[in-house]
mmCIF file of C-alpha atoms and ligand atoms in Angstrom:
data_model
loop_
_atom_site.group_PDB
_atom_site.id
_atom_site.type_symbol
_atom_site.label_atom_id
_atom_site.label_comp_id
_atom_site.label_asym_id
_atom_site.label_seq_id
_atom_site.Cartn_x
_atom_site.Cartn_y
_atom_site.Cartn_z
ATOM 1 C CA ALA X 1209 9.514 30.753 28.331
ATOM 2 C CA ASP X 1210 12.269 32.665 26.585
ATOM 3 C CA ARG X 1211 10.563 36.005 26.217
ATOM 4 C CA ILE X 1212 8.863 37.346 29.317
ATOM 5 C CA VAL X 1213 6.913 40.491 30.056
ATOM 6 C CA VAL X 1214 6.589 41.291 33.767
ATOM 7 C CA LYS X 1215 4.029 43.837 34.955
ATOM 8 C CA ILE X 1216 4.273 45.212 38.468
ATOM 9 C CA GLY X 1217 1.340 47.046 40.007
ATOM 10 C CA THR X 1218 1.255 50.136 42.151
ATOM 11 C CA SER X 1219 -0.028 48.201 45.143
ATOM 12 C CA THR X 1220 3.159 46.094 45.121
ATOM 13 C CA LEU X 1221 5.519 49.035 44.588
ATOM 14 C CA ILE X 1222 4.091 51.516 47.055
ATOM 15 C CA ARG X 1223 3.465 50.816 50.709
ATOM 16 C CA GLN X 1224 0.246 52.017 52.355
ATOM 17 C CA ASN X 1225 2.254 54.799 54.047
ATOM 18 C CA SER X 1226 3.104 56.181 50.544
ATOM 19 C CA LYS X 1227 6.741 55.059 50.780
ATOM 20 C CA ILE X 1228 8.193 53.201 47.845
ATOM 21 C CA ASN X 1229 8.971 49.542 48.510
ATOM 22 C CA LEU X 1230 12.701 49.577 47.720
ATOM 23 C CA LYS X 1231 13.159 45.984 48.829
ATOM 24 C CA VAL X 1232 10.782 44.779 46.106
ATOM 25 C CA ILE X 1233 12.460 46.937 43.461
ATOM 26 C CA LYS X 1234 15.934 45.701 44.404
ATOM 27 C CA GLU X 1235 14.791 42.086 44.349
ATOM 28 C CA LEU X 1236 12.997 42.575 41.042
ATOM 29 C CA ALA X 1237 16.171 44.062 39.563
ATOM 30 C CA HIS X 1238 18.084 41.031 40.777
ATOM 31 C CA VAL X 1239 15.618 38.529 39.317
ATOM 32 C CA LEU X 1240 15.197 40.242 35.948
ATOM 33 C CA SER X 1241 18.954 40.826 35.567
ATOM 34 C CA THR X 1242 19.580 37.142 36.294
ATOM 35 C CA LEU X 1243 17.059 36.105 33.633
ATOM 36 C CA LYS X 1244 18.563 38.507 31.112
ATOM 37 C CA LYS X 1245 22.064 37.143 31.801
ATOM 38 C CA ASP X 1246 20.644 33.629 31.284
ATOM 39 C CA GLY X 1247 19.742 34.700 27.758
ATOM 40 C CA LYS X 1248 16.039 35.425 28.244
ATOM 41 C CA ASP X 1249 14.346 38.456 26.742
ATOM 42 C CA VAL X 1250 12.808 40.545 29.487
ATOM 43 C CA VAL X 1251 10.480 43.547 29.419
ATOM 44 C CA LEU X 1252 9.230 45.240 32.581
ATOM 45 C CA VAL X 1253 5.958 47.179 32.608
ATOM 46 C CA SER X 1254 5.856 49.295 35.729
ATOM 47 C CA SER X 1255 3.044 51.291 37.261
ATOM 48 C CA GLY X 1256 3.602 53.476 40.252
ATOM 49 C CA ALA X 1257 4.388 56.895 38.776
ATOM 50 C CA ILE X 1258 1.471 58.611 40.523
ATOM 51 C CA GLY X 1259 2.106 56.849 43.822
ATOM 52 C CA VAL X 1260 5.796 57.750 43.730
ATOM 53 C CA GLY X 1261 4.962 61.322 42.687
ATOM 54 C CA MET X 1262 2.571 61.624 45.629
ATOM 55 C CA GLY X 1263 5.406 60.602 47.946
ATOM 56 C CA VAL X 1264 7.850 63.074 46.359
ATOM 57 C CA LEU X 1265 5.375 65.940 46.546
ATOM 58 C CA GLY X 1266 4.026 65.011 49.988
ATOM 59 C CA ILE X 1267 0.430 64.545 48.806
ATOM 60 C CA ASP X 1268 -1.660 61.925 50.685
ATOM 61 C CA LYS X 1269 -4.714 61.735 48.475
ATOM 62 C CA ARG X 1270 -4.713 60.902 44.801
ATOM 63 C CA PRO X 1271 -5.682 64.213 43.118
ATOM 64 C CA ILE X 1272 -9.119 64.269 41.508
ATOM 65 C CA LYS X 1273 -8.243 66.604 38.663
ATOM 66 C CA ILE X 1274 -6.794 64.694 35.720
ATOM 67 C CA SER X 1275 -4.255 67.409 34.868
ATOM 68 C CA LYS X 1276 -3.022 67.299 38.466
ATOM 69 C CA GLN X 1277 -2.684 63.513 38.273
ATOM 70 C CA GLN X 1278 -0.715 63.895 35.071
ATOM 71 C CA ALA X 1279 1.629 66.394 36.700
ATOM 72 C CA VAL X 1280 2.115 64.135 39.732
ATOM 73 C CA ALA X 1281 2.771 61.192 37.401
ATOM 74 C CA ALA X 1282 5.395 63.205 35.519
ATOM 75 C CA VAL X 1283 7.251 63.916 38.774
ATOM 76 C CA GLY X 1284 6.898 60.315 39.916
ATOM 77 C CA GLN X 1285 8.007 58.812 36.609
ATOM 78 C CA ALA X 1286 11.399 60.574 36.808
ATOM 79 C CA GLU X 1287 11.915 59.457 40.406
ATOM 80 C CA LEU X 1288 10.795 55.902 39.656
ATOM 81 C CA MET X 1289 13.172 55.547 36.718
ATOM 82 C CA GLN X 1290 16.030 56.879 38.828
ATOM 83 C CA ILE X 1291 15.286 54.216 41.440
ATOM 84 C CA TYR X 1292 15.116 51.460 38.808
ATOM 85 C CA ASN X 1293 18.276 52.713 37.149
ATOM 86 C CA GLU X 1294 20.210 52.503 40.405
ATOM 87 C CA ALA X 1295 18.756 49.112 41.277
ATOM 88 C CA PHE X 1296 19.610 47.599 37.875
ATOM 89 C CA HIS X 1297 23.079 49.184 37.804
ATOM 90 C CA GLU X 1298 23.941 46.976 40.794
ATOM 91 C CA TYR X 1299 23.725 44.058 38.365
ATOM 92 C CA GLY X 1300 25.482 45.753 35.441
ATOM 93 C CA MET X 1301 22.211 46.505 33.642
ATOM 94 C CA SER X 1302 20.928 49.716 32.107
ATOM 95 C CA VAL X 1303 17.266 50.525 31.828
ATOM 96 C CA ALA X 1304 15.464 51.989 28.822
ATOM 97 C CA GLN X 1305 12.399 54.125 29.410
ATOM 98 C CA MET X 1306 9.536 53.453 27.002
ATOM 99 C CA LEU X 1307 6.502 55.662 27.457
ATOM 100 C CA ILE X 1308 3.780 54.498 25.138
ATOM 101 C CA THR X 1309 0.150 55.267 24.372
ATOM 102 C CA ARG X 1310 -2.716 53.440 22.714
ATOM 103 C CA ASP X 1311 -1.665 55.053 19.423
ATOM 104 C CA ILE X 1312 0.465 51.991 18.996
ATOM 105 C CA ILE X 1313 -2.655 49.988 18.226
ATOM 106 C CA ASP X 1314 -4.499 52.686 16.307
ATOM 107 C CA TYR X 1315 -1.689 53.871 14.039
ATOM 108 C CA PRO X 1316 0.272 51.291 12.046
ATOM 109 C CA GLU X 1317 3.269 53.585 11.804
ATOM 110 C CA SER X 1318 3.465 54.010 15.583
ATOM 111 C CA HIS X 1319 2.988 50.272 15.962
ATOM 112 C CA THR X 1320 5.933 49.583 13.677
ATOM 113 C CA ASN X 1321 8.117 52.164 15.400
ATOM 114 C CA VAL X 1322 7.472 50.756 18.842
ATOM 115 C CA MET X 1323 7.994 47.218 17.610
ATOM 116 C CA ASN X 1324 11.311 48.150 16.016
ATOM 117 C CA SER X 1325 12.458 49.890 19.198
ATOM 118 C CA PHE X 1326 11.585 46.783 21.199
ATOM 119 C CA GLN X 1327 13.508 44.541 18.818
ATOM 120 C CA GLU X 1328 16.607 46.725 19.135
ATOM 121 C CA LEU X 1329 16.356 46.967 22.907
ATOM 122 C CA LEU X 1330 15.751 43.247 23.338
ATOM 123 C CA SER X 1331 18.818 42.479 21.259
ATOM 124 C CA MET X 1332 21.006 44.517 23.623
ATOM 125 C CA GLU X 1333 22.862 42.427 26.159
ATOM 126 C CA ASN X 1334 22.633 44.557 29.265
ATOM 127 C CA THR X 1335 19.459 46.559 28.862
ATOM 128 C CA ILE X 1336 15.990 46.113 30.300
ATOM 129 C CA PRO X 1337 13.150 48.118 28.743
ATOM 130 C CA ILE X 1338 10.787 49.583 31.346
ATOM 131 C CA VAL X 1339 7.407 50.515 29.928
ATOM 132 C CA ASN X 1340 4.700 52.791 31.269
ATOM 133 C CA GLU X 1341 1.777 54.531 29.709
ATOM 134 C CA ASN X 1342 2.664 58.092 28.727
ATOM 135 C CA ASP X 1343 0.462 59.719 31.312
ATOM 136 C CA THR X 1344 0.872 63.294 30.136
ATOM 137 C CA VAL X 1345 -0.406 62.355 26.677
ATOM 138 C CA THR X 1346 -3.139 59.892 27.511
ATOM 139 C CA VAL X 1347 -5.687 59.976 30.271
ATOM 140 C CA SER X 1348 -6.924 56.436 29.915
ATOM 141 C CA GLU X 1349 -5.021 54.897 32.825
ATOM 142 C CA LEU X 1350 -6.012 57.744 35.074
ATOM 143 C CA ASP X 1351 -9.600 57.933 33.953
ATOM 144 C CA HIS X 1352 -11.691 55.482 35.893
ATOM 145 C CA HIS X 1353 -14.555 55.768 33.414
ATOM 146 C CA THR X 1354 -12.849 54.554 30.276
ATOM 147 C CA LYS X 1355 -10.397 52.172 31.962
ATOM 148 C CA PHE X 1356 -9.024 51.283 28.593
ATOM 149 C CA GLY X 1357 -5.333 51.592 28.581
ATOM 150 C CA ASP X 1358 -4.231 51.052 32.130
ATOM 151 C CA ASN X 1359 -0.988 49.203 32.587
ATOM 152 C CA ASP X 1360 -2.723 45.841 32.980
ATOM 153 C CA GLN X 1361 -4.005 46.070 29.449
ATOM 154 C CA LEU X 1362 -0.902 47.868 28.285
ATOM 155 C CA SER X 1363 1.199 44.945 29.504
ATOM 156 C CA ALA X 1364 -0.947 42.552 27.468
ATOM 157 C CA ILE X 1365 -0.607 44.784 24.410
ATOM 158 C CA VAL X 1366 3.166 44.797 24.893
ATOM 159 C CA ALA X 1367 3.186 41.003 25.339
ATOM 160 C CA ASN X 1368 1.239 40.675 22.073
ATOM 161 C CA LEU X 1369 3.532 43.129 20.306
ATOM 162 C CA VAL X 1370 6.806 41.434 21.251
ATOM 163 C CA ASP X 1371 5.210 37.981 20.927
ATOM 164 C CA ALA X 1372 6.127 37.070 24.503
ATOM 165 C CA ASP X 1373 5.851 33.492 25.725
ATOM 166 C CA LEU X 1374 4.522 34.640 29.064
ATOM 167 C CA LEU X 1375 3.084 37.676 30.805
ATOM 168 C CA ILE X 1376 3.682 37.676 34.553
ATOM 169 C CA MET X 1377 1.408 40.065 36.400
ATOM 170 C CA LEU X 1378 2.609 40.923 39.899
ATOM 171 C CA SER X 1379 -0.039 42.309 42.210
ATOM 172 C CA ASP X 1380 -0.756 42.527 45.943
ATOM 173 C CA ILE X 1381 -2.877 39.384 45.895
ATOM 174 C CA ASP X 1382 -1.928 35.712 45.372
ATOM 175 C CA GLY X 1383 -4.054 35.291 42.260
ATOM 176 C CA PHE X 1384 -7.626 35.417 41.032
ATOM 177 C CA TYR X 1385 -10.178 34.429 43.661
ATOM 178 C CA SER X 1386 -13.775 33.232 43.385
ATOM 179 C CA ALA X 1387 -14.718 36.653 44.838
ATOM 180 C CA ASN X 1388 -12.877 39.736 46.110
ATOM 181 C CA PRO X 1389 -11.123 38.367 49.249
ATOM 182 C CA LEU X 1390 -11.366 41.763 50.913
ATOM 183 C CA LYS X 1391 -15.136 41.373 50.958
ATOM 184 C CA VAL X 1392 -15.543 37.600 50.996
ATOM 185 C CA PRO X 1393 -12.965 36.153 53.403
ATOM 186 C CA ASP X 1394 -13.533 32.517 52.427
ATOM 187 C CA ALA X 1395 -13.087 33.175 48.678
ATOM 188 C CA LYS X 1396 -10.952 30.498 46.995
ATOM 189 C CA LEU X 1397 -7.912 30.932 44.768
ATOM 190 C CA VAL X 1398 -8.607 29.802 41.190
ATOM 191 C CA SER X 1399 -5.443 28.084 39.981
ATOM 192 C CA SER X 1400 -6.168 28.009 36.273
ATOM 193 C CA ILE X 1401 -8.499 29.750 33.864
ATOM 194 C CA GLN X 1402 -8.976 28.966 30.172
ATOM 195 C CA THR X 1403 -11.799 31.319 29.244
ATOM 196 C CA ILE X 1404 -12.957 34.596 30.697
ATOM 197 C CA SER X 1405 -16.586 33.668 31.255
ATOM 198 C CA PRO X 1406 -19.279 36.103 32.460
ATOM 199 C CA ALA X 1407 -19.153 34.314 35.856
ATOM 200 C CA ILE X 1408 -15.444 35.115 36.145
ATOM 201 C CA ILE X 1409 -16.003 38.737 35.191
ATOM 202 C CA ALA X 1410 -18.742 38.908 37.827
ATOM 203 C CA ALA X 1411 -16.277 37.640 40.464
ATOM 204 C CA ALA X 1412 -13.897 40.547 39.831
ATOM 205 C CA GLY X 1413 -14.370 43.406 42.220
ATOM 206 C CA GLY X 1414 -12.805 46.834 42.180
ATOM 207 C CA HIS X 1415 -9.387 47.784 43.442
ATOM 208 C CA GLY X 1416 -8.420 47.171 47.019
ATOM 209 C CA THR X 1417 -5.888 49.859 47.842
ATOM 210 C CA LYS X 1418 -5.724 53.610 47.754
ATOM 211 C CA PHE X 1419 -3.123 53.487 44.966
ATOM 212 C CA GLY X 1420 -4.017 50.497 42.779
ATOM 213 C CA THR X 1421 -5.862 51.422 39.650
ATOM 214 C CA GLY X 1422 -7.772 48.763 37.839
ATOM 215 C CA GLY X 1423 -8.486 46.029 40.367
ATOM 216 C CA MET X 1424 -9.285 42.647 38.836
ATOM 217 C CA THR X 1425 -11.485 43.881 36.004
ATOM 218 C CA THR X 1426 -8.606 45.289 33.984
ATOM 219 C CA LYS X 1427 -6.484 42.219 34.770
ATOM 220 C CA LEU X 1428 -9.184 40.029 33.243
ATOM 221 C CA LYS X 1429 -9.286 42.285 30.188
ATOM 222 C CA ALA X 1430 -5.541 41.812 29.889
ATOM 223 C CA ALA X 1431 -5.982 38.039 30.245
ATOM 224 C CA GLU X 1432 -8.604 38.094 27.474
ATOM 225 C CA LEU X 1433 -6.165 39.771 25.127
ATOM 226 C CA ILE X 1434 -3.469 37.247 26.051
ATOM 227 C CA LEU X 1435 -5.765 34.244 25.488
ATOM 228 C CA LYS X 1436 -6.964 35.683 22.186
ATOM 229 C CA HIS X 1437 -3.346 35.584 20.980
ATOM 230 C CA ASN X 1438 -2.779 32.054 22.352
ATOM 231 C CA GLN X 1439 -0.342 33.374 24.907
ATOM 232 C CA GLU X 1440 -0.110 32.679 28.639
ATOM 233 C CA MET X 1441 -0.380 34.857 31.698
ATOM 234 C CA VAL X 1442 0.300 34.185 35.364
ATOM 235 C CA LEU X 1443 -1.220 36.467 37.979
ATOM 236 C CA THR X 1444 0.434 36.297 41.383
ATOM 237 C CA ASN X 1445 1.658 38.180 44.406
ATOM 238 C CA GLY X 1446 4.726 40.334 43.764
ATOM 239 C CA LYS X 1447 5.778 40.814 47.398
ATOM 240 C CA ASP X 1448 8.695 38.475 46.737
ATOM 241 C CA PRO X 1449 9.767 38.819 43.083
ATOM 242 C CA ASN X 1450 11.761 35.560 43.389
ATOM 243 C CA VAL X 1451 8.389 33.971 42.644
ATOM 244 C CA ILE X 1452 9.262 34.639 38.980
ATOM 245 C CA PHE X 1453 11.919 31.900 39.216
ATOM 246 C CA ASN X 1454 9.287 29.478 40.574
ATOM 247 C CA ILE X 1455 6.903 30.333 37.743
ATOM 248 C CA LEU X 1456 9.597 29.766 35.134
ATOM 249 C CA SER X 1457 10.530 26.409 36.644
ATOM 250 C CA GLY X 1458 6.922 25.333 36.209
ATOM 251 C CA ASP X 1459 5.777 25.401 39.842
ATOM 252 C CA PRO X 1460 2.054 26.037 40.225
ATOM 253 C CA VAL X 1461 1.915 29.655 41.339
ATOM 254 C CA GLY X 1462 -1.049 32.016 41.492
ATOM 255 C CA THR X 1463 -3.538 31.856 38.633
ATOM 256 C CA LEU X 1464 -2.468 30.589 35.219
ATOM 257 C CA PHE X 1465 -4.459 31.860 32.255
ATOM 258 C CA SER X 1466 -3.746 29.570 29.297
HETATM 259 P P1 ADP O 1612 -2.339 46.443 41.168
HETATM 260 O O1 ADP O 1612 -1.899 47.718 41.802
HETATM 261 O O2 ADP O 1612 -1.396 45.303 41.411
HETATM 262 O O3 ADP O 1612 -2.736 46.579 39.738
HETATM 263 P P2 ADP O 1612 -5.101 46.469 42.169
HETATM 264 O O4 ADP O 1612 -5.227 47.021 43.553
HETATM 265 O O5 ADP O 1612 -5.531 47.301 41.021
HETATM 266 O O6 ADP O 1612 -3.622 45.925 42.003
HETATM 267 O O7 ADP O 1612 -5.891 45.062 42.078
HETATM 268 C C1 ADP O 1612 -5.684 44.024 42.999
HETATM 269 C C2 ADP O 1612 -6.862 43.970 43.953
HETATM 270 O O8 ADP O 1612 -8.029 43.493 43.279
HETATM 271 C C3 ADP O 1612 -6.729 43.001 45.090
HETATM 272 O O9 ADP O 1612 -5.975 43.502 46.154
HETATM 273 C C4 ADP O 1612 -8.193 42.752 45.506
HETATM 274 O O10 ADP O 1612 -8.588 43.605 46.549
HETATM 275 C C5 ADP O 1612 -8.991 43.160 44.274
HETATM 276 N N1 ADP O 1612 -9.892 42.096 43.782
HETATM 277 C C6 ADP O 1612 -11.160 42.301 43.381
HETATM 278 N N2 ADP O 1612 -11.746 41.137 42.992
HETATM 279 C C7 ADP O 1612 -10.829 40.160 43.142
HETATM 280 C C8 ADP O 1612 -10.817 38.738 42.886
HETATM 281 N N3 ADP O 1612 -11.898 38.084 42.396
HETATM 282 N N4 ADP O 1612 -9.679 38.045 43.143
HETATM 283 C C9 ADP O 1612 -8.577 38.687 43.613
HETATM 284 N N5 ADP O 1612 -8.533 40.016 43.875
HETATM 285 C C10 ADP O 1612 -9.636 40.768 43.653
#
């Protein structure tokens, strides 16, 4: 895979005590910088703005009001990008912030603009684009009813847009299981999936942590979009981002959707 999109979920970035997991961010910066220096094209899609914002503002519960969530996300996004910027600078890399909305699918002009920006950024030697949904403009990620544009699906849209060879989705779980392991302790890891059947959708439960957003349902929607475009996606645990090297060397890791 020469062009890789990596999505990292809130549950991997934020610890249960609301502190950001700096170790994971530093390791991720190391891995992605190494890949970029090896000549690969790398895009990072990062969640976590609300979780980080909650930490900055000293809030323990995710606010219910959407406008409040948007405000918290705006605070967290600035902090998160500062942390990424510092982490990537260690490896001589700059980061580019790309805040996008679903307009990029609905409006051809927006689509073209985003695509052109990606092409320029990917052609730069020492720059890693970091994408998030523009939370102050769109409510989809935050709104549990529509669940359209959360970063799981956004990462698949980005992978489609840049024609990535692989989408790597880093979560707090080793892959897709036959049932939600939090509820069914003897659930089994499914190592490869070719079609998103109704039985698979039925095996996806909700989210497991106080911060995570979509749970498995939105990850399966992302996988559907990836399979529709004949692309590949690996879902695995992001606690050690070095796993990305294993995936790229072809080791069986997590769940492969292909
Ligand atoms: P992220 O923040 O990485 O997007 P989420 O918390 O939204 O992660 O989703 C991951 C969670 O989905 C897991 O921790 C698990 O509790 C839950 N889950 C529900 N059904 C399944 C399943 N069939 N296989 C694996 N995980 C599942």
